[in-house]
Amino acid sequence: MSTSPTQTNIQSSPKSFKNQPEDFEFIEPDISDVITEDDTPVDSLITEKQQRLLTTTLYSSFSTDLPFLATANVGLFYGNKIPPLVPDVLLSLRVKVPEDWSQKQNRSYFVFSFGKPPEVAIEIVSNKIGNELGSKLPKN
């Protein structure tokens, strides 16, 4: 996968929310009770290798000047008091990764912190025990 480098202007603060009224005030939710990691193991060695293949490939060969984050099995928190999604792989472009990963608010992908949802979330279909064709698959 190759793209030509482009000049990009990245917002210094992802919480700027450009299209909000001037009197809009963003209040960061309290995440002190949020479980950001539960150390649940991966499905299998095959699944782990697939996830690693996707993230490692992006970091080693994705030709872009854009900052990005590619993760495997990291919580994607998209709303206050809503359980996270945990995609096998996610890719988010034009985001700055916090330097201090020891802080709780930096251990997962909080949409309010990054200022946007990721561009891509991938779920690798495994055996029926993972319920990929059931509760993980939204039905319209």
Backbone as JSON, one array per atom type, in Angstrom:
{
  "sequence": "MSTSPTQTNIQSSPKSFKNQPEDFEFIEPDISDVITEDDTPVDSLITEKQQRLLTTTLYSSFSTDLPFLATANVGLFYGNKIPPLVPDVLLSLRVKVPEDWSQKQNRSYFVFSFGKPPEVAIEIVSNKIGNELGSKLPKN",
  "N": [[0.84, -1.14, 0.0], [0.75, 2.08, -0.97], [1.02, 5.55, -0.78], [1.14, 8.85, -2.09], [3.15, 11.34, -0.56], [1.58, 13.94, 1.29], [0.94, 17.35, 2.07], [-0.08, 18.22, 5.24], [-2.18, 19.75, 7.61], [-2.33, 19.49, 10.91], [-4.52, 19.63, 13.62], [-3.62, 21.24, 16.64], [-4.81, 20.6, 19.05], [-6.84, 17.93, 19.64], [-9.31, 18.23, 20.76], [-10.62, 20.44, 19.83], [-12.9, 20.63, 18.22], [-14.1, 21.82, 15.66], [-16.6, 22.59, 14.34], [-18.42, 23.5, 16.24], [-20.63, 25.66, 18.16], [-19.59, 28.98, 19.3], [-19.95, 29.25, 22.08], [-19.74, 26.71, 22.98], [-18.73, 24.29, 25.29], [-16.46, 21.85, 26.0], [-16.69, 19.07, 28.04], [-14.71, 16.85, 29.54], [-15.31, 13.41, 29.97], [-15.55, 11.55, 33.08], [-13.31, 9.03, 33.63], [-12.53, 7.36, 35.59], [-13.73, 5.02, 36.61], [-13.73, 3.38, 34.44], [-12.91, 0.39, 32.8], [-10.04, -0.22, 31.23], [-8.47, -2.24, 30.34], [-8.45, -5.79, 30.33], [-6.88, -7.94, 30.15], [-7.62, -10.2, 28.67], [-6.95, -13.12, 26.88], [-5.84, -13.61, 23.43], [-7.7, -15.14, 20.69], [-6.38, -17.27, 19.32], [-3.18, -18.57, 18.21], [-3.06, -18.17, 15.48], [-4.88, -16.04, 15.04], [-3.59, -14.0, 16.51], [-1.22, -13.75, 15.0], [-2.29, -12.85, 12.57], [-3.31, -10.35, 13.35], [-0.93, -9.09, 14.16], [0.45, -9.13, 11.73], [-1.08, -7.32, 10.22], [-0.8, -4.84, 11.68], [2.01, -4.54, 11.93], [2.82, -4.46, 9.26], [1.69, -2.04, 8.43], [3.14, -0.18, 10.03], [5.74, -0.65, 9.1], [5.73, -0.25, 6.34], [3.83, 1.6, 5.37], [3.48, 4.28, 3.44], [3.44, 7.42, 4.15], [3.1, 10.85, 5.13], [1.5, 11.46, 7.14], [0.69, 11.38, 10.59], [-0.11, 8.37, 12.35], [-2.04, 5.77, 13.96], [-1.94, 2.4, 14.58], [-3.45, -0.37, 15.91], [-3.9, -3.43, 17.83], [-6.46, -5.29, 19.24], [-7.29, -3.27, 21.11], [-9.19, -1.29, 23.32], [-11.93, 0.55, 22.05], [-13.37, 3.33, 22.83], [-16.3, 5.01, 22.48], [-18.35, 6.46, 23.53], [-19.84, 7.94, 26.47], [-20.12, 5.95, 29.32], [-20.72, 3.7, 27.83], [-20.15, 0.42, 26.82], [-16.94, -0.51, 25.47], [-15.96, -1.05, 22.02], [-13.94, -3.68, 20.79], [-12.0, -3.97, 18.46], [-10.21, -6.28, 16.34], [-8.14, -5.12, 14.91], [-7.31, -1.69, 14.52], [-7.18, 1.38, 12.66], [-6.14, 4.65, 12.68], [-5.9, 7.76, 11.24], [-4.04, 10.85, 11.08], [-3.66, 11.43, 13.82], [-2.27, 12.2, 17.0], [-0.26, 10.33, 19.03], [-0.34, 9.94, 22.49], [2.5, 10.65, 24.56], [2.98, 9.6, 27.13], [2.14, 6.62, 28.02], [1.43, 5.42, 30.36], [-0.56, 6.69, 31.7], [-4.0, 6.45, 32.5], [-5.97, 7.51, 30.73], [-4.65, 7.34, 28.34], [-4.35, 4.73, 27.55], [-6.17, 3.41, 25.98], [-8.28, 3.7, 23.02], [-9.84, 6.49, 23.14], [-12.42, 8.18, 21.77], [-13.1, 10.83, 22.35], [-10.67, 11.83, 23.26], [-8.85, 11.56, 21.12], [-10.23, 12.99, 19.28], [-11.67, 12.09, 17.12], [-13.25, 9.31, 15.42], [-11.67, 6.14, 14.56], [-10.4, 5.52, 11.2], [-10.57, 2.95, 10.16], [-11.76, -0.15, 11.32], [-11.15, -3.44, 12.09], [-12.43, -6.69, 12.23], [-11.44, -9.87, 12.71], [-12.75, -12.75, 11.49], [-13.32, -15.58, 13.37], [-13.56, -18.73, 14.99], [-16.85, -20.09, 15.91], [-17.19, -19.62, 18.61], [-16.31, -17.08, 19.27], [-18.42, -15.52, 18.48], [-18.67, -13.86, 16.21], [-20.5, -13.77, 14.12], [-22.8, -13.29, 15.4], [-23.61, -11.55, 18.15], [-21.59, -9.67, 17.68], [-21.99, -8.84, 15.11], [-23.79, -6.37, 13.7], [-27.28, -6.21, 13.23], [-29.52, -5.18, 10.79]],
  "CA": [[0.0, 0.0, 0.0], [1.61, 3.24, -1.06], [0.36, 6.79, -1.12], [2.11, 9.92, -2.24], [3.15, 12.23, 0.6], [0.79, 15.15, 1.14], [1.09, 18.34, 3.13], [-1.25, 18.15, 6.1], [-2.2, 20.62, 8.77], [-2.98, 18.76, 11.98], [-4.92, 20.47, 14.75], [-2.77, 21.05, 17.81], [-5.61, 20.0, 20.1], [-7.93, 17.19, 19.03], [-10.57, 18.56, 21.4], [-11.05, 21.75, 19.39], [-14.23, 20.48, 17.67], [-14.22, 22.98, 14.8], [-17.94, 22.99, 13.9], [-19.29, 23.76, 17.38], [-20.85, 27.09, 18.42], [-18.54, 29.61, 20.1], [-20.17, 29.06, 23.51], [-19.65, 25.28, 23.27], [-17.67, 23.92, 26.22], [-16.28, 20.4, 26.06], [-16.4, 18.55, 29.37], [-14.16, 15.51, 29.41], [-15.97, 12.5, 30.91], [-14.78, 10.91, 34.14], [-13.02, 7.65, 33.24], [-11.9, 6.67, 36.72], [-14.34, 3.7, 36.77], [-13.68, 2.66, 33.17], [-11.91, -0.68, 32.7], [-9.4, -0.04, 29.93], [-7.81, -3.49, 29.93], [-8.81, -6.91, 31.18], [-5.89, -8.98, 29.89], [-8.21, -11.38, 28.05], [-6.03, -13.59, 25.84], [-6.33, -13.68, 22.05], [-8.38, -16.39, 20.35], [-5.45, -18.34, 18.95], [-1.92, -18.11, 17.62], [-3.36, -17.7, 14.11], [-5.48, -14.71, 15.15], [-2.54, -13.07, 16.94], [-0.32, -13.52, 13.86], [-3.01, -12.01, 11.61], [-3.34, -9.0, 13.89], [0.44, -8.56, 14.11], [0.75, -8.91, 10.31], [-1.72, -6.08, 9.77], [-0.23, -3.65, 12.31], [3.44, -4.44, 11.6], [2.91, -4.05, 7.86], [1.42, -0.61, 8.37], [4.25, 0.58, 10.61], [6.99, -0.82, 8.36], [5.72, 0.09, 4.91], [2.81, 2.58, 5.0], [4.2, 5.46, 2.98], [2.65, 8.63, 4.34], [3.63, 11.85, 6.05], [0.5, 11.63, 8.18], [0.84, 10.55, 11.78], [-1.2, 7.41, 12.45], [-2.0, 4.78, 15.02], [-2.48, 1.09, 14.23], [-3.44, -1.17, 17.14], [-4.58, -4.72, 17.84], [-7.16, -5.62, 20.5], [-7.31, -2.14, 22.03], [-10.55, -0.79, 23.5], [-12.37, 1.73, 21.3], [-14.43, 3.94, 23.62], [-16.92, 6.0, 21.61], [-19.42, 7.18, 24.24], [-19.76, 7.9, 27.92], [-20.85, 4.85, 29.97], [-21.06, 2.7, 26.82], [-19.03, -0.53, 26.73], [-16.14, -0.27, 24.26], [-15.74, -2.06, 20.99], [-12.54, -4.11, 20.83], [-11.7, -4.56, 17.16], [-8.94, -6.99, 16.26], [-7.18, -4.12, 14.43], [-7.89, -0.41, 14.12], [-6.25, 2.33, 12.06], [-6.6, 6.03, 12.77], [-4.98, 8.7, 10.58], [-4.0, 12.24, 11.55], [-3.77, 11.5, 15.28], [-1.02, 12.22, 17.74], [-0.3, 9.36, 20.11], [0.24, 10.53, 23.7], [3.81, 10.11, 24.9], [2.95, 8.87, 28.4], [1.13, 5.56, 27.93], [1.1, 4.91, 31.68], [-1.77, 7.36, 32.16], [-5.2, 5.67, 32.14], [-6.65, 8.09, 29.57], [-3.84, 7.1, 27.15], [-4.18, 3.29, 27.35], [-7.17, 2.92, 25.03], [-8.65, 4.7, 22.03], [-11.01, 7.26, 23.54], [-12.73, 9.09, 20.66], [-13.06, 12.22, 22.82], [-9.27, 12.24, 23.4], [-8.24, 11.68, 19.79], [-11.01, 13.97, 18.53], [-12.32, 11.48, 15.95], [-13.19, 7.84, 15.4], [-10.66, 5.64, 13.6], [-10.87, 5.33, 9.82], [-10.8, 1.53, 9.88], [-11.78, -1.13, 12.42], [-11.21, -4.77, 11.46], [-12.71, -7.84, 13.08], [-11.07, -11.09, 11.99], [-13.72, -13.79, 11.81], [-12.69, -16.8, 13.84], [-14.53, -19.79, 15.21], [-18.17, -19.65, 16.37], [-17.14, -19.26, 20.02], [-16.14, -15.63, 19.34], [-19.72, -14.95, 18.16], [-18.53, -12.82, 15.2], [-21.69, -13.71, 13.28], [-23.94, -13.08, 16.3], [-23.69, -10.26, 18.82], [-20.62, -8.72, 17.13], [-22.44, -8.43, 13.8], [-25.06, -5.64, 13.85], [-28.36, -6.63, 12.33], [-30.39, -4.05, 10.43]],
  "C": [[0.9, 1.22, 0.0], [0.77, 4.45, -1.43], [1.43, 7.85, -1.28], [2.02, 10.85, -1.04], [2.34, 13.5, 0.31], [1.07, 16.06, 2.31], [-0.19, 18.35, 3.95], [-1.11, 19.09, 7.27], [-3.01, 19.92, 9.86], [-3.3, 19.72, 13.11], [-4.01, 20.19, 15.94], [-3.53, 20.4, 18.96], [-6.77, 19.25, 19.48], [-9.29, 17.55, 19.62], [-11.12, 19.9, 20.94], [-12.45, 21.74, 18.78], [-14.64, 21.7, 16.85], [-15.65, 23.48, 14.57], [-18.92, 23.25, 15.05], [-19.5, 25.27, 17.56], [-19.76, 27.65, 19.34], [-18.7, 29.36, 21.6], [-20.13, 27.58, 23.91], [-18.48, 25.01, 24.21], [-17.62, 22.41, 26.31], [-15.92, 20.0, 27.49], [-15.96, 17.1, 29.2], [-14.82, 14.58, 30.42], [-15.01, 11.92, 31.93], [-14.56, 9.45, 33.75], [-12.42, 6.85, 34.38], [-12.47, 5.27, 36.94], [-14.27, 2.84, 35.51], [-12.57, 1.61, 33.21], [-11.31, -0.59, 31.31], [-8.7, -1.3, 29.44], [-8.2, -4.6, 30.89], [-7.91, -8.11, 30.97], [-6.49, -10.29, 29.38], [-7.29, -11.85, 26.93], [-6.67, -13.6, 24.46], [-6.95, -15.04, 21.79], [-7.4, -17.54, 20.12], [-4.16, -17.73, 18.43], [-2.15, -17.56, 16.21], [-3.92, -16.29, 14.15], [-4.43, -13.67, 15.54], [-1.6, -12.76, 15.78], [-0.99, -12.66, 12.79], [-3.03, -10.55, 12.07], [-1.96, -8.35, 13.78], [0.85, -8.27, 12.67], [0.17, -7.57, 9.85], [-1.08, -4.84, 10.39], [1.24, -3.46, 11.93], [3.64, -3.97, 10.16], [2.67, -2.55, 7.73], [2.6, 0.21, 8.89], [5.54, 0.46, 9.79], [6.92, -0.33, 6.92], [4.66, 1.1, 4.48], [3.51, 3.89, 4.68], [3.3, 6.69, 3.06], [3.37, 9.58, 5.28], [2.66, 12.09, 7.2], [0.85, 10.81, 9.41], [-0.33, 9.59, 11.85], [-0.98, 6.47, 13.61], [-2.65, 3.5, 14.49], [-2.35, 0.21, 15.47], [-4.15, -2.5, 16.93], [-5.17, -4.95, 19.22], [-7.11, -4.52, 21.55], [-8.75, -1.63, 22.1], [-10.8, 0.49, 22.75], [-13.59, 2.28, 22.03], [-15.01, 5.1, 22.83], [-18.05, 6.77, 22.28], [-19.27, 7.0, 25.73], [-20.67, 6.8, 28.47], [-21.39, 3.83, 28.97], [-19.88, 1.74, 26.75], [-18.24, -0.33, 25.43], [-16.3, -1.38, 23.24], [-14.27, -2.46, 21.15], [-12.24, -4.78, 19.49], [-10.35, -5.27, 17.18], [-7.83, -6.03, 15.83], [-7.93, -2.82, 14.19], [-6.79, 0.48, 13.58], [-6.88, 3.71, 12.14], [-5.52, 6.94, 12.19], [-5.11, 10.08, 11.21], [-4.25, 12.34, 13.06], [-2.38, 11.53, 15.88], [-1.18, 11.27, 18.92], [0.34, 10.0, 21.34], [1.58, 9.86, 24.04], [3.78, 9.24, 26.15], [1.82, 7.84, 28.39], [0.75, 5.01, 29.29], [-0.17, 5.55, 32.24], [-3.01, 6.62, 31.64], [-5.88, 6.2, 30.88], [-5.88, 7.86, 28.26], [-3.71, 5.62, 26.82], [-5.14, 2.69, 26.34], [-7.44, 4.02, 24.01], [-9.96, 5.34, 22.47], [-11.26, 8.27, 22.42], [-12.65, 10.53, 21.12], [-11.62, 12.71, 22.98], [-8.6, 12.47, 22.05], [-9.0, 12.66, 18.9], [-11.73, 13.41, 17.33], [-12.31, 9.97, 16.1], [-12.1, 7.38, 14.44], [-11.26, 5.49, 12.21], [-11.28, 3.89, 9.55], [-10.8, 0.75, 11.19], [-12.01, -2.49, 11.78], [-11.48, -5.83, 12.51], [-12.4, -9.08, 12.25], [-12.01, -12.2, 12.44], [-12.98, -15.07, 12.18], [-13.76, -17.87, 14.03], [-15.84, -19.24, 15.78], [-18.18, -19.21, 17.83], [-17.01, -17.75, 20.19], [-17.39, -14.86, 19.01], [-19.64, -13.8, 17.15], [-19.76, -12.69, 14.31], [-22.96, -13.48, 14.11], [-23.94, -11.69, 16.85], [-22.69, -9.24, 18.29], [-21.05, -8.17, 15.77], [-23.77, -7.69, 13.95], [-26.06, -6.08, 12.8], [-29.26, -5.44, 12.06], [-31.79, -4.5, 10.18]]
}
